[in-house]
XYZ file of C-alpha atoms in Angstrom:
594
model
C -0.240 60.327 17.912
C -3.325 62.615 16.893
C -4.941 64.518 19.524
C -8.033 66.645 18.128
C -7.659 69.960 19.453
C -10.110 71.660 17.151
C -13.609 71.981 18.581
C -16.887 72.609 16.844
C -17.879 75.165 19.529
C -16.234 77.118 22.033
C -15.703 74.771 25.448
C -17.340 77.402 27.722
C -20.313 77.906 25.112
C -20.808 74.154 25.269
C -20.542 73.822 29.097
C -23.030 76.672 29.406
C -25.544 75.246 26.965
C -25.278 72.045 29.225
C -26.340 73.748 32.203
C -22.891 74.974 33.655
C -23.243 78.659 34.794
C -19.871 80.820 34.263
C -19.579 80.589 37.950
C -19.389 76.676 37.815
C -16.776 76.659 35.037
C -14.500 79.457 36.577
C -14.661 77.481 39.924
C -13.724 74.471 38.383
C -11.122 76.054 36.470
C -9.487 77.468 39.753
C -9.941 74.118 41.268
C -7.877 72.824 38.422
C -5.386 75.264 38.364
C -4.776 74.848 42.282
C -3.584 71.212 41.570
C -6.364 69.668 43.280
C -7.425 67.615 40.235
C -8.219 67.940 36.499
C -10.946 69.922 34.797
C -13.217 67.344 34.588
C -13.092 66.403 38.252
C -13.534 70.071 39.153
C -16.771 69.921 36.853
C -18.230 66.849 38.397
C -17.978 68.680 41.923
C -20.675 71.248 40.708
C -23.157 68.635 40.519
C -24.768 69.855 37.206
C -24.348 66.425 35.156
C -23.798 63.061 35.950
C -20.316 61.330 35.299
C -21.323 59.675 31.971
C -23.286 62.632 30.773
C -20.490 64.793 31.478
C -17.831 62.427 29.854
C -20.031 62.430 26.654
C -20.291 65.956 26.417
C -16.311 66.477 27.112
C -15.858 63.896 24.441
C -17.795 65.747 21.717
C -15.894 68.916 22.625
C -12.481 67.374 22.237
C -13.451 64.980 19.556
C -12.559 61.775 21.660
C -14.973 58.804 21.882
C -16.361 57.877 25.214
C -16.384 54.169 26.102
C -18.050 53.101 29.305
C -16.579 49.698 29.332
C -12.947 48.955 28.974
C -12.390 45.484 27.594
C -9.087 43.767 28.832
C -9.209 40.462 26.623
C -6.202 39.598 24.732
C -4.033 42.338 26.182
C -0.400 42.344 26.361
C 0.825 43.335 29.892
C 4.384 44.022 29.546
C 3.930 47.705 30.569
C 2.999 46.879 34.091
C 6.538 46.304 34.790
C 7.386 49.771 33.491
C 4.698 51.891 35.154
C 4.063 52.386 38.845
C 0.345 51.503 39.667
C 0.052 54.827 41.742
C 1.019 56.762 38.801
C -1.909 55.317 36.522
C -4.505 55.588 39.594
C -3.380 59.084 40.658
C -3.947 60.417 36.957
C -6.750 58.137 36.121
C -5.222 57.036 33.051
C -4.609 53.406 31.769
C -3.170 52.168 28.597
C -4.689 49.158 26.885
C -2.106 47.458 24.582
C -2.984 44.747 22.210
C -1.479 43.268 19.054
C -3.754 45.642 16.919
C -2.577 48.846 18.879
C -2.717 50.744 21.916
C -5.779 52.690 23.492
C -5.194 55.224 26.274
C -8.179 55.695 28.384
C -8.116 58.606 30.342
C -10.729 60.386 32.637
C -9.456 64.108 31.992
C -8.160 64.877 28.289
C -7.310 68.418 29.510
C -4.088 67.076 30.914
C -2.033 66.369 27.808
C 1.087 66.290 29.501
C 0.356 63.069 31.527
C -0.643 61.447 28.181
C 2.641 62.231 26.454
C 4.378 61.230 29.561
C 2.897 57.877 29.481
C 3.325 57.458 25.683
C 7.139 57.992 26.133
C 7.378 55.999 29.209
C 6.065 52.884 27.368
C 7.895 53.991 24.116
C 4.524 53.844 22.178
C 5.658 56.040 19.500
C 8.410 53.679 18.441
C 6.253 50.561 19.062
C 3.643 52.377 16.417
C 6.535 52.990 13.833
C 8.111 49.462 14.212
C 4.537 47.740 13.848
C 3.735 50.003 10.751
C 7.012 49.035 9.064
C 5.991 45.407 9.422
C 2.263 45.670 8.537
C 1.362 46.982 5.270
C -2.178 47.673 6.385
C -1.032 50.274 8.703
C -3.349 48.848 11.362
C -1.513 49.572 14.242
C -2.157 52.886 15.940
C -2.616 54.982 19.421
C -6.202 55.857 20.254
C -7.592 58.155 22.880
C -10.773 57.299 24.670
C -12.660 58.561 27.458
C -13.895 56.579 30.299
C -15.338 56.628 33.967
C -13.166 56.657 37.059
C -14.652 53.054 37.925
C -13.868 51.555 34.557
C -10.136 52.894 34.519
C -9.592 51.809 38.211
C -11.166 48.398 37.174
C -8.979 47.907 34.107
C -5.799 49.104 36.116
C -6.518 46.526 38.719
C -7.356 43.765 36.206
C -4.156 44.490 34.171
C -1.945 44.310 37.179
C -3.803 41.119 38.653
C -3.252 39.265 35.344
C 0.288 40.307 34.943
C 3.011 37.863 36.011
C 4.125 39.697 39.182
C 0.418 40.879 40.278
C 1.251 41.117 43.952
C 4.862 42.769 43.552
C 3.153 45.404 41.273
C 0.496 46.172 43.879
C 2.910 46.945 46.651
C 5.455 48.340 44.411
C 8.322 46.009 45.492
C 11.834 47.497 44.280
C 15.316 46.500 44.001
C 14.492 43.269 42.650
C 13.938 41.631 46.010
C 11.657 38.397 45.630
C 8.036 38.914 46.408
C 7.448 35.306 47.584
C 8.307 36.398 51.458
C 6.753 34.854 54.329
C 6.874 34.451 57.974
C 6.543 30.663 58.726
C 7.646 30.636 62.172
C 5.321 33.123 64.303
C 7.131 32.671 67.356
C 10.562 33.760 65.754
C 11.471 36.786 64.196
C 12.088 35.495 60.549
C 13.415 37.234 57.871
C 10.527 38.007 55.312
C 12.831 37.644 52.240
C 14.171 34.279 53.228
C 10.908 32.598 53.587
C 8.694 31.238 50.895
C 4.792 30.016 51.029
C 2.163 29.200 48.387
C -0.742 30.262 50.605
C -2.016 33.581 48.844
C -3.322 35.220 52.095
C 0.093 34.844 53.731
C 2.047 35.811 50.704
C -0.388 39.024 50.510
C 0.268 39.943 54.169
C 4.150 39.723 53.630
C 4.215 41.442 50.495
C 2.328 44.227 52.258
C 4.572 44.340 55.263
C 7.834 44.316 53.052
C 6.406 46.670 50.528
C 5.563 49.111 53.282
C 9.065 49.023 54.806
C 10.579 49.437 51.357
C 8.260 52.417 50.387
C 9.277 53.982 53.709
C 5.534 53.782 54.982
C 5.053 54.493 58.756
C 1.453 53.073 58.938
C -0.420 50.227 57.049
C -4.181 50.828 57.184
C -6.590 48.030 56.138
C -10.182 49.389 55.918
C -13.294 47.161 55.007
C -16.148 48.990 53.418
C -19.403 47.624 52.133
C -18.169 46.417 48.578
C -14.259 46.020 49.166
C -11.395 46.331 51.393
C -8.912 49.395 51.059
C -5.321 49.244 51.803
C -3.458 52.537 52.408
C 0.208 53.489 53.333
C 1.094 56.496 55.131
C 4.328 57.685 53.522
C 5.752 61.113 54.506
C 2.717 61.892 56.810
C 0.142 61.443 53.840
C -2.213 58.585 53.141
C -1.908 56.736 49.766
C -4.446 54.250 48.185
C -1.983 51.195 47.532
C -4.612 48.236 47.036
C -8.296 47.477 46.533
C -9.137 43.829 47.559
C -12.369 41.762 47.372
C -14.542 42.154 50.229
C -14.304 38.287 50.942
C -10.673 38.640 51.600
C -11.063 40.734 54.878
C -11.706 37.935 57.021
C -8.729 35.790 56.237
C -6.455 38.735 55.862
C -7.278 40.151 59.254
C -6.960 36.818 60.894
C -3.574 36.275 59.605
C -2.395 39.430 60.927
C -3.919 38.908 64.354
C -2.205 35.442 64.593
C 1.177 36.863 63.845
C 0.398 39.578 66.311
C -0.713 36.838 69.035
C -4.285 37.974 69.069
C -7.736 36.216 69.863
C -8.879 35.488 66.248
C -12.359 34.385 67.752
C -12.851 37.819 69.421
C -14.436 40.184 66.665
C -16.414 42.473 68.897
C -13.794 44.365 70.810
C -10.681 46.377 70.120
C -7.437 44.470 70.387
C -3.899 45.544 70.414
C -0.881 43.455 69.468
C 2.764 43.524 68.352
C 4.680 41.794 65.623
C 8.653 41.561 65.111
C 9.844 41.037 61.483
C 12.874 41.199 59.403
C 12.917 42.641 55.804
C 16.516 41.941 54.510
C 18.830 43.537 57.074
C 16.223 45.643 58.585
C 14.432 44.861 61.952
C 11.128 46.150 62.230
C 8.669 46.445 65.193
C 4.996 46.752 64.047
C 2.219 47.778 66.717
C -1.206 46.382 65.450
C -4.340 47.902 66.326
C -7.664 46.147 65.596
C -11.248 47.577 66.037
C -14.490 46.367 65.239
C -16.595 48.571 62.445
C -19.581 48.317 60.705
C -18.267 46.133 57.629
C -15.904 44.094 59.832
C -12.497 44.741 61.514
C -10.277 47.487 60.821
C -6.552 47.114 61.081
C -3.974 49.741 61.456
C -0.171 48.877 61.965
C 2.499 51.268 62.948
C 5.750 50.168 61.669
C 8.924 51.352 63.790
C 12.318 50.434 62.087
C 14.461 49.580 64.989
C 17.624 49.490 63.038
C 17.103 53.027 61.712
C 19.967 55.468 62.753
C 19.326 58.152 65.213
C 19.599 61.712 63.817
C 21.908 64.293 64.609
C 20.443 67.438 66.180
C 21.729 69.377 63.213
C 19.942 66.940 60.776
C 16.630 67.401 62.341
C 15.669 70.806 60.565
C 16.890 73.207 63.206
C 18.493 76.632 62.098
C 22.157 76.966 63.261
C 21.000 79.480 66.295
C 18.420 76.893 67.569
C 20.902 74.013 67.375
C 23.444 75.968 69.411
C 20.797 76.875 72.245
C 19.180 73.590 72.216
C 22.795 71.962 72.825
C 23.508 74.103 75.571
C 19.959 73.294 77.270
C 20.024 69.818 77.035
C 23.534 69.769 78.948
C 22.025 71.508 81.888
C 22.524 69.761 85.102
C 18.675 69.884 86.027
C 15.402 71.159 84.693
C 12.636 69.954 82.187
C 12.798 70.364 78.649
C 9.318 69.599 76.961
C 8.703 68.894 73.265
C 5.232 69.471 72.059
C 3.180 68.966 68.813
C 0.485 66.409 67.716
C 0.971 62.523 67.269
C 3.366 62.082 64.375
C 5.121 65.219 64.423
C 8.785 63.914 65.388
C 8.583 64.562 68.920
C 10.277 61.241 70.033
C 12.811 61.593 67.032
C 14.305 64.949 68.526
C 14.317 63.645 72.045
C 16.440 60.493 70.907
C 18.757 63.014 69.089
C 19.069 64.921 72.347
C 19.848 61.866 74.288
C 22.443 60.467 71.826
C 24.221 63.689 71.633
C 24.804 63.470 75.552
C 25.223 59.874 76.131
C 28.432 59.440 77.572
C 29.666 56.616 80.111
C 29.560 58.866 82.932
C 26.030 59.819 82.687
C 23.269 57.539 83.927
C 20.278 58.008 81.522
C 16.979 55.925 81.783
C 13.901 56.192 80.169
C 10.107 55.251 80.202
C 8.289 55.033 76.835
C 5.312 53.687 75.246
C 6.658 52.469 73.000
C 10.380 52.160 72.691
C 10.780 53.343 69.184
C 14.537 53.132 69.131
C 17.136 51.068 71.120
C 20.047 53.296 72.073
C 23.220 51.361 73.571
C 23.993 52.498 76.965
C 20.684 53.710 77.927
C 18.277 51.913 80.286
C 14.811 51.780 78.342
C 11.558 50.922 80.125
C 8.416 49.825 78.296
C 5.056 51.021 79.684
C 2.671 48.144 80.363
C -0.675 49.047 81.853
C -1.787 45.526 82.120
C 0.729 45.055 85.112
C 0.113 48.459 86.402
C 3.253 49.780 85.088
C 2.394 53.383 83.899
C 4.601 56.405 83.459
C 3.864 57.641 86.866
C 4.627 54.186 88.447
C 7.746 53.614 86.570
C 8.848 57.017 87.612
C 8.859 56.251 90.895
C 11.027 53.435 90.502
C 13.497 55.289 87.936
C 14.427 57.882 90.636
C 15.739 55.229 92.751
C 18.039 54.208 89.935
C 20.478 57.082 90.523
C 19.539 58.508 87.323
C 21.372 61.942 85.782
C 18.742 62.057 82.867
C 15.225 61.023 82.530
C 13.113 60.962 79.537
C 9.509 60.314 79.874
C 7.540 59.264 76.829
C 4.415 61.649 77.507
C 3.115 63.634 80.371
C -0.442 62.538 80.393
C -1.838 63.286 83.714
C -1.073 65.291 86.918
C 0.518 62.548 88.895
C 3.100 62.146 86.246
C 3.725 65.786 85.844
C 4.402 66.255 89.582
C 6.831 63.519 89.747
C 8.743 64.891 86.589
C 8.652 68.349 88.301
C 10.027 66.859 91.782
C 12.714 64.846 89.743
C 14.020 68.058 88.055
C 13.844 70.206 91.372
C 16.142 67.322 93.169
C 18.853 67.530 90.421
C 17.764 65.355 87.447
C 17.443 66.523 83.613
C 13.877 65.681 82.383
C 13.034 65.172 78.823
C 9.266 64.656 78.034
C 6.598 65.265 75.375
C 3.000 67.065 75.510
C 0.358 67.132 73.059
C -0.134 71.034 72.421
C -0.503 73.158 69.373
C 2.713 75.641 70.233
C 5.317 76.149 72.973
C 3.278 78.720 74.872
C 0.226 76.522 75.091
C 2.149 73.969 77.110
C 2.438 76.241 80.092
C -1.164 76.505 79.923
C -1.525 72.767 79.422
C 0.598 72.149 82.835
C -1.417 74.444 84.783
C -4.680 73.064 83.660
C -3.638 69.888 84.948
C -3.164 71.326 88.322
C 0.404 72.160 88.538
C 1.087 75.483 90.346
C 2.598 78.129 88.050
C 5.480 78.757 90.401
C 6.459 75.038 90.094
C 6.263 75.312 86.192
C 8.483 78.374 86.256
C 10.988 76.955 88.613
C 11.290 73.587 86.666
C 10.726 73.947 83.097
C 13.698 75.546 81.278
C 12.555 75.467 77.520
C 9.703 74.126 75.501
C 10.134 73.051 71.751
C 7.238 72.930 69.346
C 7.624 71.077 66.038
C 5.804 70.052 63.003
C 6.953 67.648 59.942
C 6.724 69.079 56.515
C 7.496 67.340 53.329
C 10.609 67.904 51.432
C 10.306 68.885 47.722
C 11.625 66.062 45.385
C 15.052 67.705 43.925
C 14.719 65.655 40.786
C 11.549 67.149 39.757
C 10.608 70.438 41.841
C 10.056 73.528 39.542
C 10.505 77.106 39.950
C 7.761 79.971 39.833
C 6.873 83.314 40.850
C 4.798 83.462 43.948
C 1.730 85.643 44.195
C 1.733 88.829 46.664
C -1.106 87.075 48.630
C 0.978 83.909 49.446
C 3.812 85.691 50.548
C 1.931 87.975 52.651
C 0.326 85.213 54.621
C 3.690 83.418 54.968
C 5.322 86.767 56.250
C 7.746 86.796 53.388
C 9.184 89.937 51.818
C 9.592 89.803 48.118
C 13.147 91.242 48.281
C 14.137 88.015 50.285
C 13.520 85.914 47.478
C 16.649 84.808 45.674
C 16.302 85.087 41.928
C 12.445 86.376 42.301
C 11.497 82.762 42.531
C 10.272 79.882 45.042
C 10.028 76.207 44.010
C 6.957 74.032 44.220
C 5.815 70.360 43.724
C 5.700 68.856 40.182
C 5.884 64.941 40.328
C 7.934 62.279 38.831
C 8.461 58.568 38.834
C 11.107 58.883 41.705
C 8.607 60.514 43.984
C 5.653 58.491 43.004
C 4.409 61.628 41.469
C 3.564 63.300 44.703
C 6.481 65.903 44.184
C 7.917 65.074 47.762
C 10.524 62.968 49.038
C 11.019 62.664 53.030
C 10.313 65.082 55.575
C 12.205 67.618 57.755
C 11.002 69.402 60.608
C 10.071 73.065 61.387
C 10.655 74.368 64.970
C 9.795 77.068 67.672
C 12.026 77.264 70.876
C 10.839 79.063 73.796
C 13.258 79.429 76.537
C 12.074 80.250 79.625
C 13.628 83.810 80.483
C 12.970 85.999 83.336
C 10.600 88.004 81.735
C 8.378 85.117 80.420
C 8.567 83.477 83.865
C 7.436 86.552 85.462
C 4.385 86.794 83.150
C 3.444 82.973 83.693
C 3.270 83.826 87.330
C 0.487 86.280 86.876
C -1.341 84.445 83.825
C -1.380 81.206 82.149
C -3.027 82.860 78.689
C -0.754 81.444 75.916
C -1.548 84.182 73.388
C -0.002 86.705 75.817
C 2.906 84.223 76.705
C 3.448 83.674 72.810
C 3.535 87.406 71.993
C 5.936 87.987 74.806
C 8.350 85.295 73.674
C 8.161 86.449 69.944
C 9.145 89.868 71.313
C 11.976 88.129 73.090
C 13.234 86.722 69.741
C 11.493 83.369 69.538
C 11.030 82.119 65.932
C 7.516 80.809 65.437
C 6.740 77.579 63.378
C 5.342 79.630 60.446
C 8.454 81.887 60.298
C 10.980 78.613 60.557
C 8.825 77.322 57.684
C 9.173 80.409 55.596
C 12.863 80.262 56.039
C 12.747 76.618 54.474
C 10.406 78.063 51.653
C 12.876 80.480 50.957
C 15.655 77.669 50.659
C 13.657 75.578 48.432
C 13.407 72.819 50.826
C 9.543 72.916 50.966
C 6.523 74.749 49.547
C 4.276 77.379 50.862
C 1.186 74.949 50.783
C 2.857 72.278 52.823
C 3.971 74.889 55.609
C 0.487 76.077 55.765
C -0.939 72.603 55.861
C 0.802 71.702 59.082
C 0.315 75.096 60.837
C -3.071 75.827 59.783
C -4.460 74.637 63.183
C -2.491 77.607 64.654
C -4.904 79.945 62.908
C -7.282 82.044 64.983
C -10.643 80.802 64.971
C -11.774 84.274 63.326
C -9.321 83.528 60.232
C -10.789 80.216 59.871
C -14.280 81.527 59.655
C -13.130 84.048 56.969
C -11.817 81.278 54.842
C -14.926 79.165 55.058
């Protein structure tokens, strides 16, 4: 393939002549180098030229024609089975293959690596050579063109629409499973892969559900907008666009989900919550459905809980050896409270389940009250909160303490009443596990005192507080080594002498990880043990900053420090640790960054 690189004028001179200042060009280049997007996208953000005018200019610089419309007539669509749809949409590139040749439409010609990868992935070089050997006119060739984001997106959607396995490609069905899956009996838990139906909406809903399970998604978002309906999966904590649907599909799609969740399909003005149980192959999945009204129709979020997923051991959560040893001793205490803190989706419940699983013995009576029950553990009594019948955490706790428990797990301490009962339970000889929504371990103390709990009750009942976050794990198939700059190391608190081989690892992206550069997640922790010095300070002040500073002096490793250890081991990246710990920065630091 011939990619013109000789330019009639220097690129920067052409951009300056078109109205871009040197600052605009440098900022666009910096934006591109940081991996946010390509140079074209960076230039567009400067708002100097419109998209078409900019693409025409870039086309003149690179010697590549601009094509505003991408005709998809008479196409051969075999490539849709070889290329993930997310790959094309992420890099804004689409091949248009016809008997006469191949046209590759791109939005950013500066990223030649993506174009080369696509050519090799589709084996277009061999196809070109083979066609030329059979065609004396040598008319078959590969052509590169520029086009707008909308045109490229439309061509991708149309190509996958026309392909024989349209729905399968949209939701990335894997492992050769049939896409014709359906739930025909709503009252029963049916296996999606054993059912079939010709109803398009039914087929689409079940493809979305089974695709989400296979893609390891934790949530499905169905979001209506003025012109279309967007479907997104949350995978490893990050939302990804999966599918764009016509606006007219919104109502029947939401109605189908509401029927499955036993919700009122006639009520479209009020929020509704429901539940669906499905099976995908041998996996039992509990789906929590939330429907809310918006300006353009009802918005649906489905939280997927794989009930057949195995419970992790403490050593598999991401704790270092020292913290695992300490935590193992703490959870075997005869009484006291252990709190796990962090925002929603930070893995708090998984940590508590791992703790319960490790102490689950026939001689120990363990009872939990949760909302929802995310894992079912044999040998443990689990209670589901149900506000509709006034079964709250506090009300359930009153009944639990009359069940002669040794260990109690409270899904979350949300109010003073629940906190008081939990503390009284611990003071009367019970071991209590629970969660709080706070930024770090020290803030949990402040939160309890703000609820109205006396400091002396906090210090006499709470024995340890764990704060945690989830960071994405680098894809081991494509991660690449690099030499970090001094500023990044300083922000992480890493000494260059600690770096093995003078390099760290960063994301790259491949087909195995859907070009995200990551595969799976692990946790970073800080474990604050309520030692004498800390309890004395709490009796005098509830300032979380002072408590945190003292805990660090007593040997506590912070979330950022634990993240730095995982960066040094090549498990995750500096950017990923900053992403999940940036809320811990002081307000002055954030102001300076802005």
